[in-house]
Every structure is written in structure tokens, then in C-alpha cells.
Coordinates of C-alpha atoms in Angstrom, one line a residue:
M1 CA 40.3 11.7 18.6
R2 CA 38.0 12.8 21.2
T3 CA 34.4 12.2 21.2
E4 CA 32.9 15.6 21.0
P5 CA 29.2 15.7 21.7
E6 CA 26.6 17.0 18.5
G7 CA 27.3 20.5 19.0
H8 CA 23.7 23.4 18.0
G9 CA 24.7 23.5 14.8
P10 CA 23.3 25.9 12.5
V11 CA 20.0 25.5 13.7
R12 CA 18.6 23.9 16.5
Y13 CA 14.2 23.3 14.8
G14 CA 13.8 22.5 11.0
P15 CA 10.4 24.3 9.8
P16 CA 7.0 23.3 11.2
P17 CA 6.2 19.2 10.1
P18 CA 3.3 19.7 6.9
G19 CA 1.1 16.6 9.2
D20 CA -0.2 14.8 7.3
G21 CA -3.1 17.3 5.0
L22 CA -6.4 15.3 5.2
P23 CA -9.2 16.1 6.1
V24 CA -10.2 15.6 9.7
L25 CA -11.0 12.5 10.8
P26 CA -15.3 13.6 11.4
D27 CA -15.5 11.4 13.9
L28 CA -12.2 12.7 16.6
A29 CA -14.2 16.1 14.9
A30 CA -17.3 15.4 16.9
A31 CA -15.0 13.7 20.2
V32 CA -13.8 17.0 20.4
A33 CA -16.7 19.5 20.0
G34 CA -17.7 17.2 22.5
A35 CA -15.9 17.4 25.0
A36 CA -15.4 21.4 24.0
H37 CA -17.8 22.5 27.7
R38 CA -15.6 20.6 29.8
S39 CA -13.6 23.7 31.7
A40 CA -11.6 21.7 34.6
S41 CA -8.1 20.1 32.3
E42 CA -6.8 16.1 32.2
P43 CA -4.8 15.7 35.0
T44 CA -0.9 15.6 35.1
G45 CA 0.4 12.9 33.0
G46 CA -3.9 11.4 31.8
G47 CA -6.9 11.3 33.3
P48 CA -8.0 7.3 34.0
A49 CA -10.6 7.1 30.0
L50 CA -7.6 8.3 29.1
L51 CA -4.7 6.1 30.2
E52 CA -6.9 2.6 30.0
A53 CA -7.5 3.8 26.5
A54 CA -3.6 3.5 25.6
C55 CA -3.3 0.7 27.7
G56 CA -6.0 -1.5 26.1
Y57 CA -3.5 0.0 22.3
W58 CA -0.4 -1.2 23.9
E59 CA -2.2 -4.5 24.3
R60 CA -3.1 -5.5 21.1
R61 CA -0.1 -5.2 19.8
G62 CA 2.8 -7.9 22.2
L63 CA 3.0 -5.4 25.5
P64 CA 0.4 -5.5 28.8
T65 CA 0.3 -2.4 30.5
A66 CA -0.9 -1.5 33.8
P67 CA -2.2 3.0 33.6
A68 CA 0.0 2.9 36.9
T69 CA 3.1 1.8 34.4
A70 CA 2.3 4.7 31.0
V71 CA 1.6 8.4 31.3
A72 CA 0.2 11.4 28.9
G73 CA 1.9 15.2 27.7
P74 CA 0.8 17.4 25.6
G75 CA 2.9 15.9 22.4
A76 CA 6.0 13.8 22.9
P77 CA 8.6 16.3 22.9
S78 CA 7.4 17.1 26.5
L79 CA 7.9 13.2 27.1
L80 CA 10.6 12.6 26.2
L81 CA 12.1 16.1 28.2
A82 CA 10.2 14.8 31.1
L83 CA 12.8 11.6 30.5
T84 CA 15.8 13.1 29.8
A85 CA 15.4 15.4 32.5
A86 CA 14.4 12.4 35.4
L87 CA 16.9 9.7 33.7
G88 CA 20.4 12.5 34.1
G89 CA 23.1 11.6 31.7
D90 CA 23.9 12.0 28.2
V91 CA 22.1 10.8 25.5
L92 CA 22.9 9.0 22.8
V93 CA 20.7 9.2 19.5
P94 CA 20.8 7.0 16.0
R95 CA 22.6 9.7 13.0
P96 CA 19.8 10.7 11.0
C97 CA 17.6 11.1 13.8
A98 CA 14.3 13.0 14.4
A99 CA 14.5 16.8 14.2
W100 CA 13.3 17.1 17.7
W101 CA 16.1 14.5 20.0
A102 CA 18.9 16.1 20.6
P103 CA 17.6 19.7 21.2
Y104 CA 15.6 18.8 25.0
A105 CA 18.7 17.2 26.0
R106 CA 20.7 21.3 25.4
L107 CA 18.0 22.4 27.0
L108 CA 19.0 21.3 29.8
G109 CA 22.5 21.2 29.5
R110 CA 23.1 16.9 28.4
P111 CA 26.0 16.9 25.6
V112 CA 24.0 14.5 23.1
F113 CA 26.1 11.6 20.8
H114 CA 25.4 10.6 17.3
V115 CA 26.1 7.2 16.2
P116 CA 25.6 6.3 12.6
T117 CA 23.1 4.0 11.4
P118 CA 23.0 1.1 8.5
A119 CA 22.7 1.6 5.4
D120 CA 19.9 -0.2 4.5
C121 CA 18.1 1.6 7.6
G122 CA 17.6 4.2 9.6
G123 CA 16.3 4.9 13.2
V124 CA 18.7 2.4 15.5
P125 CA 22.5 2.3 15.7
D126 CA 25.3 0.1 14.6
P127 CA 25.5 -1.9 17.6
Y128 CA 29.1 -1.3 17.2
A129 CA 28.9 1.4 17.0
L130 CA 27.2 2.0 19.3
L131 CA 29.6 0.3 21.4
E132 CA 32.4 2.5 20.8
T133 CA 30.9 5.4 21.5
V134 CA 29.4 4.0 25.1
R135 CA 33.5 3.6 25.8
R136 CA 35.1 6.7 24.2
V137 CA 32.3 8.9 25.8
R138 CA 33.4 7.2 30.0
A139 CA 36.6 7.1 29.0
E140 CA 36.5 10.8 28.2
G141 CA 34.7 11.5 31.5
G142 CA 30.7 11.0 30.4
D143 CA 28.1 9.5 31.3
P144 CA 26.2 8.4 28.7
R145 CA 22.9 6.7 29.5
L146 CA 20.2 7.4 27.7
L147 CA 19.6 5.5 23.6
V148 CA 16.7 7.5 21.3
L149 CA 15.6 5.1 18.6
S150 CA 13.4 4.9 15.9
V151 CA 11.9 1.0 15.0
A152 CA 9.6 3.1 12.1
D153 CA 12.0 6.0 11.7
D154 CA 11.6 9.6 10.7
P155 CA 13.6 11.3 9.3
T156 CA 14.9 7.5 6.4
G157 CA 11.1 6.1 6.7
T158 CA 12.9 2.9 6.6
V159 CA 12.2 0.2 9.5
A160 CA 14.2 -1.9 11.0
P161 CA 15.5 -5.4 10.3
P162 CA 14.3 -7.5 13.4
E163 CA 18.0 -9.5 13.6
L164 CA 19.2 -5.3 13.6
L165 CA 17.2 -4.7 16.0
H166 CA 18.0 -7.3 18.5
E167 CA 21.6 -7.2 17.9
T168 CA 21.9 -3.4 18.9
V169 CA 19.1 -3.6 22.0
E170 CA 21.2 -6.2 23.5
A171 CA 24.9 -3.9 22.6
A172 CA 22.8 -0.9 24.2
T173 CA 21.1 -2.8 27.5
G174 CA 24.4 -4.4 28.7
A175 CA 25.8 -1.3 28.3
G176 CA 23.9 -0.4 30.8
L177 CA 21.4 2.5 29.2
H178 CA 17.3 2.5 29.5
L179 CA 16.1 3.4 25.9
V180 CA 13.8 5.2 24.9
S181 CA 11.5 4.2 21.6
D182 CA 9.8 6.4 19.7
E183 CA 7.1 5.0 18.4
T184 CA 5.4 7.8 16.7
W185 CA 5.3 5.8 12.8
R186 CA 4.8 1.9 14.3
D187 CA 1.3 2.2 13.3
T188 CA 2.1 3.1 8.8
P189 CA 3.6 1.1 7.1
H190 CA 3.5 0.1 3.4
D191 CA 3.8 -3.2 2.8
P192 CA 1.2 -3.8 6.7
H193 CA 1.6 -8.3 5.2
G194 CA 4.8 -8.3 4.3
T195 CA 6.6 -5.8 7.0
V196 CA 7.7 -7.2 10.0
L197 CA 8.3 -4.2 13.3
L198 CA 8.8 -5.2 16.7
S199 CA 9.1 -3.0 19.7
P200 CA 12.3 -3.3 21.8
A201 CA 9.7 -3.3 25.1
E202 CA 9.2 -6.7 23.5
M203 CA 12.4 -8.0 23.9
R204 CA 13.8 -5.9 27.0
P205 CA 10.2 -4.8 28.9
D206 CA 13.3 -3.8 31.5
Q207 CA 14.5 -1.3 30.2
V208 CA 12.6 0.5 27.7
T209 CA 10.1 3.0 27.3
V210 CA 8.1 3.4 24.4
V211 CA 6.9 7.0 24.4
T212 CA 4.0 6.9 20.9
D213 CA 3.5 10.8 19.7
L214 CA -0.7 10.8 18.5
A215 CA -0.2 13.4 16.3
G216 CA 1.5 11.5 13.8
A217 CA -0.7 8.3 12.3
L218 CA -3.8 8.3 14.9
L219 CA -4.7 12.8 15.3
P220 CA -3.9 15.4 12.8
P221 CA -0.9 16.8 13.5
G222 CA -2.7 19.8 15.8
W223 CA -4.0 18.3 17.8
P224 CA -0.2 17.2 20.6
A225 CA -1.5 14.6 22.9
A226 CA 0.7 11.6 23.8
V227 CA 1.9 8.5 25.6
A228 CA 4.2 6.6 27.3
R229 CA 5.0 2.9 29.0
F230 CA 7.2 3.0 30.9
P231 CA 8.7 -0.7 32.4
A232 CA 7.6 -2.8 35.4
G233 CA 8.9 -3.1 38.3
A234 CA 10.9 -0.4 40.3
T235 CA 13.3 1.0 38.1
G236 CA 10.0 2.0 35.5
D237 CA 8.5 3.3 38.7
G238 CA 11.1 5.6 39.8
L239 CA 11.3 7.4 36.3
H240 CA 8.2 7.2 36.5
A241 CA 7.5 9.3 39.6
R242 CA 10.4 11.4 38.1
V243 CA 8.9 12.7 34.7
L244 CA 5.3 13.4 36.8
D245 CA 6.8 15.6 38.4
V246 CA 8.8 17.3 35.6
L247 CA 5.3 17.4 34.2
T248 CA 4.0 19.0 37.1
A249 CA 6.4 21.2 37.4
L250 CA 5.9 22.8 33.2
D251 CA 2.5 22.0 33.6
A252 CA 2.4 19.9 31.0
R253 CA -1.5 18.6 30.8
V254 CA -3.2 17.1 27.6
A255 CA -6.4 19.5 27.2
A256 CA -9.4 17.6 27.9
P257 CA -10.9 18.0 24.3
V258 CA -7.9 16.5 22.4
A259 CA -7.9 13.6 25.2
A260 CA -11.9 13.0 24.4
A261 CA -9.9 12.1 20.7
A262 CA -7.1 10.6 21.8
V263 CA -8.8 8.2 23.9
L264 CA -11.2 7.8 21.1
A265 CA -8.4 7.2 18.5
L266 CA -6.1 5.0 20.7
S267 CA -9.1 3.0 21.6
E268 CA -9.2 2.2 17.6
P269 CA -13.2 1.4 16.5
P270 CA -13.4 1.2 12.9
Q271 CA -13.2 4.3 11.3
V272 CA -10.7 5.1 12.9
T273 CA -8.1 2.6 12.0
G274 CA -9.8 2.4 8.5
R275 CA -8.3 6.0 8.7
V276 CA -5.1 5.1 10.0
S277 CA -5.0 2.7 6.6
A278 CA -6.1 4.7 4.3
A279 CA -4.0 7.2 5.8
A280 CA -0.5 5.3 4.9
A281 CA -1.7 3.2 1.7
L282 CA -1.6 6.5 -0.1
H283 CA 1.6 8.0 1.6
A284 CA 3.0 4.6 1.0
R285 CA 2.3 5.1 -3.3
V286 CA 3.2 8.7 -3.4
A287 CA 6.3 7.8 -1.6
A288 CA 7.4 5.5 -4.1
A289 CA 6.5 7.9 -6.8
A290 CA 8.6 10.3 -5.8
H291 CA 10.7 7.9 -4.8
R292 CA 11.7 6.1 -8.2
T293 CA 11.5 10.1 -9.5
V294 CA 14.8 11.2 -7.7
V295 CA 17.2 7.7 -8.2
A296 CA 15.6 8.2 -12.0
A297 CA 17.7 11.6 -11.6
G298 CA 20.8 10.0 -9.5
A299 CA 19.9 10.9 -6.5
L300 CA 20.3 7.8 -3.1
A301 CA 17.5 7.1 -1.0
L302 CA 16.3 4.4 -0.2
P303 CA 12.7 2.8 -0.6
P304 CA 11.0 4.3 1.5
Q305 CA 9.0 1.3 4.1
A306 CA 7.0 3.8 7.1
G307 CA 5.5 7.5 7.3
R308 CA 5.2 10.2 5.4
H309 CA 8.9 10.9 4.4
L310 CA 12.2 10.4 2.4
Y311 CA 15.4 10.7 2.8
V312 CA 17.4 11.9 -0.1
D313 CA 21.5 12.0 -0.3
L314 CA 22.2 14.8 -3.6
G315 CA 25.7 13.8 -3.3
P316 CA 25.7 12.0 -6.4
L317 CA 24.9 15.4 -8.0
R318 CA 27.4 17.7 -6.0
P319 CA 29.1 19.3 -9.5
A320 CA 25.8 19.9 -11.0
L321 CA 24.5 21.8 -7.5
A322 CA 28.3 23.1 -7.1
A323 CA 27.0 25.5 -10.0
H324 CA 23.4 26.7 -7.8
G325 CA 26.0 27.2 -5.3
V326 CA 25.2 24.3 -3.6
G327 CA 28.0 23.6 -1.1
D328 CA 26.4 22.2 2.1
A329 CA 23.3 21.2 3.6
Q330 CA 21.8 24.4 4.5
E331 CA 22.2 26.3 1.4
L332 CA 20.6 22.5 -1.0
E333 CA 17.9 23.2 2.2
D334 CA 17.3 26.8 0.4
F335 CA 17.7 25.7 -2.7
L336 CA 14.5 22.0 -3.2
T337 CA 12.2 24.4 -1.0
A338 CA 12.7 27.6 -3.6
R339 CA 12.4 24.8 -6.5
L340 CA 9.8 22.6 -5.5
A341 CA 7.4 24.9 -3.6
M342 CA 7.6 22.7 -0.2
P343 CA 9.3 22.6 2.5
A344 CA 12.9 20.6 1.6
P345 CA 14.7 19.8 5.6
G346 CA 18.5 20.0 4.9
G347 CA 19.5 16.8 6.7
H348 CA 21.2 19.0 9.0
R349 CA 18.5 19.3 11.0
F350 CA 18.3 15.0 11.6
G351 CA 21.7 15.4 12.9
D352 CA 23.3 14.3 9.3
D353 CA 27.2 16.7 8.8
L354 CA 26.4 19.8 7.6
P355 CA 28.3 19.3 3.7
A356 CA 26.6 16.1 3.1
L357 CA 24.0 16.7 1.0
R358 CA 21.4 15.3 2.3
V359 CA 17.0 16.6 2.4
R360 CA 14.3 14.5 3.7
L361 CA 11.3 15.6 1.7
S362 CA 7.5 14.6 2.6
T363 CA 5.1 12.7 1.2
S364 CA 2.2 15.7 2.8
P365 CA 3.1 18.0 0.4
L366 CA 2.2 17.0 -3.5
L367 CA -1.5 15.3 -2.3
G368 CA -3.5 18.0 -3.0
A369 CA -3.5 22.3 -2.4
T370 CA -7.0 22.4 -0.9
D371 CA -9.1 20.1 1.3
T372 CA -11.1 19.1 -1.6
E373 CA -7.7 17.9 -3.4
R374 CA -6.9 16.1 0.0
A375 CA -10.2 14.9 0.4
E376 CA -10.0 13.2 -2.7
S377 CA -6.1 11.7 -3.1
L378 CA -7.8 9.9 0.5
G379 CA -10.6 8.3 -1.9
S380 CA -9.2 7.4 -5.2
P381 CA -8.3 3.9 -5.2
E382 CA -5.4 4.8 -8.2
P383 CA -4.4 8.4 -6.3
L384 CA -1.3 8.6 -8.7
E385 CA -4.1 9.4 -11.2
T386 CA -5.5 12.0 -9.5
P387 CA -4.5 15.9 -11.5
Q388 CA -2.9 17.7 -8.1
A389 CA -0.7 14.5 -7.4
Q390 CA -0.2 14.6 -11.4
R391 CA 1.1 18.3 -11.2
A392 CA 3.3 17.5 -8.6
L393 CA 4.6 14.5 -9.4
T394 CA 5.5 16.2 -12.2
H395 CA 7.0 19.2 -11.2
V396 CA 9.2 16.6 -8.7
K397 CA 10.7 15.5 -11.5
A398 CA 11.6 18.3 -13.5
V399 CA 13.3 19.9 -10.9
F400 CA 15.4 16.7 -10.4
D401 CA 15.2 15.8 -14.3
D402 CA 17.3 19.8 -15.0
L403 CA 19.9 19.1 -11.8
S404 CA 20.3 15.1 -13.7
D405 CA 21.2 17.0 -16.8
D406 CA 23.3 19.3 -15.4
A407 CA 25.2 16.3 -13.9
Q408 CA 26.0 15.1 -17.2
R409 CA 26.4 17.8 -19.4
R410 CA 29.2 18.0 -16.5
E411 CA 30.6 15.2 -16.9
S412 CA 30.3 14.3 -20.8
P413 CA 33.7 15.2 -22.6
R414 CA 33.9 18.5 -24.9

């Protein structure tokens, strides 16, 4: 059986992400305003202050970094595009994976192969499936060189256990793959004291590049900035130089006011860390409530452990959905987006099979419809008891309960 690369499919990009919906931290807004007069742009790859702040951020996470082995760009997509161009070869990603990973490889004409993840988490491929995929691709004349993975995963909202991560990293590096670890959501664990979150760069510092999109946990979603950390040594030096070449060709620079906010965020003063922790706790509460709702209705979903998403399999409700004309992920996306009045991108946007009835739900639309309501949700000691949260979660429950009732009626003997 031939190993087929992932095709373009019915879509290339999903709906724009809703962000976290929360008010901008005043200190970050002040940093942007204070740099608004700067007419000169940031240097390609980031200025000294931004790179120094990024190095300090990684140092505090057990990843000592020198500024010469780091770059910054206007969002993680530009960095992943540059990395894919610099490394060459075919690209391997988990199934499912972040919606934006595969399109950048396709843009460069690179084949993309999806590797299944274990049943208990997402973001990190099964090591045995990974090795089998590499073997088949090479047997068919392919050239797999790059594996992109995430420990704190989007879209599934799960965290890979350390033992699985070790096995997959060893399998990947043993097969000669370079790893890119997307660590955008590593600072958003729902149980910060009980979740063990490691970076692949801690395990194989010579073969892992770390990419962190700051417009995830540290900056508002509309402020594009990301940083990358390369391995030390000759391999990392060469990759760093090639990535800078690509960023230069694209003129991909961080805007000076956004860079000023990024420096503050990466420096992690108490006001920033306090906001990150408060936002993670808020999304955790809402995600847990949404998870209880969909599971009670008969859908399948892994308990969310990080980030702002919930990945739901509505396969058990297929007969009820079929009565509404829903037979695949695109039709499910259209149906739930209309019923829930919030984005519900189908699993096919994340590399999942089109016939599988899976969607990613976001917690952000459940925090309130206005800035005032979202600020109230953030500041409330009991966010699930606010009127906006109760209203939103009640609506979600009604939609899924209707599907559950339909399914039970169809299963009952006449």
C-alpha cells in the first residue's frame, strides 16, 4: 500500500482563531504606546533587546540559550515557513495537528505526511507509527527530514506524557529527523502543579528547534510576534543562517511597537505572569465545564489539559446528525457553527479524516460577548457562575442534549 502525502483537501485554512477574548493587559498596551513613535523597524530576526528577553524566557525553563541561536519573526507561521524552506525534504506532522502547520509545507511544494497520535493525547505521534511512516516514505523514494510536534497541543488541548515524548523523540532523532517543537501553549497548563510538561529540546538539544508564538499566552492574538531557539553547534548555526536568509527575503520583521510589548512579556514581570496564570485558570474552568457537557451527551473528548480548545468526536451521535444532513466533518462544522453561534472548525482542518465527525471547540466565545463581560469573567472568583458563562454553557448544553435525545429516540425500539 502506497504511503500518500496529505493532499490539499477541501480546505487549506480554517476560520480565524477567536483569540482569548480577554482585555489587553494595560502594561502591554503601555509598552506599545511607548514605542509607537519609533519609525525604524526591528532588524530581521529580532533586535538585541527582544532576543535577550527570549533567551531569559528559555533560561527560566531549563533551556540555556545564546542570542546568536535565536530569532524572532512576525508570528510562528513565518518562522515555520522559513524552517521548512531551510531544512528541505518531506514534512511529518501528527494527526490531528494545528491547522496552520501543513499549508506552509504545501506552499513550498513539500509533501506532508500525517502520523497518528496515541489515544490518550495529541500533539506527539505514536513512535512506532512514526518509524513505519518514515520507512514507507523512504522506500517509495521520499525524503522525510522534519517532524513538527507540540507537547501542549492545539487542537486537542492535551499534554503528552513524558514517557511518550521520550520514545517519540528518540525514534525521530534515530531516524535522522530534525524536530520542531511548537511550544506556544506550554505556559497554559490547566493544572500547573500536577502537569509535567517537558520540551523535546531538553532531551535532544542537538536536533530540536523550539518555536513559540507569543500571540497565544503572552500577547493578544492580533499582535504577531514569535521566537525560535535553534540547537547550539554547527547544525544550529547553519539552520539559523538559512532561516535568516528566508526571513530577509520575506522582509518578515516584528513591528517595533509589538516588539516592545514582546520584550516586556518575555521578561515576565509579576503583572504578566499573573495575567497568564489567571487566563489559564479561567480557560481551564470553562473547558472542563464544556467537556462535561459534550461527554454527558454521548460525544467523545479527551479531558483538556492546556490551552483554550476542546477536540470532540461526535461519531457516537452519527445517526442523529445524519438526520440533519451531516455526514462528514465539513458538514458537521457548518451545522455546529450555526447551532452554537460560534466557530466549530471540523477535524479535516487539522489533518483528520474528512468522514470522521470531529470538531474543535474554543473556550474563548464562552467568556462573554462584550469586553465588559469578558473582563468580569477574568476577575470573578467563580467564573462559571457569571450570567454570561451560564448563558453560553446552557446554550452549548441544549445543542448537545438535542443531539443526544435524537440519538436515543433512534435507538429505542418502536
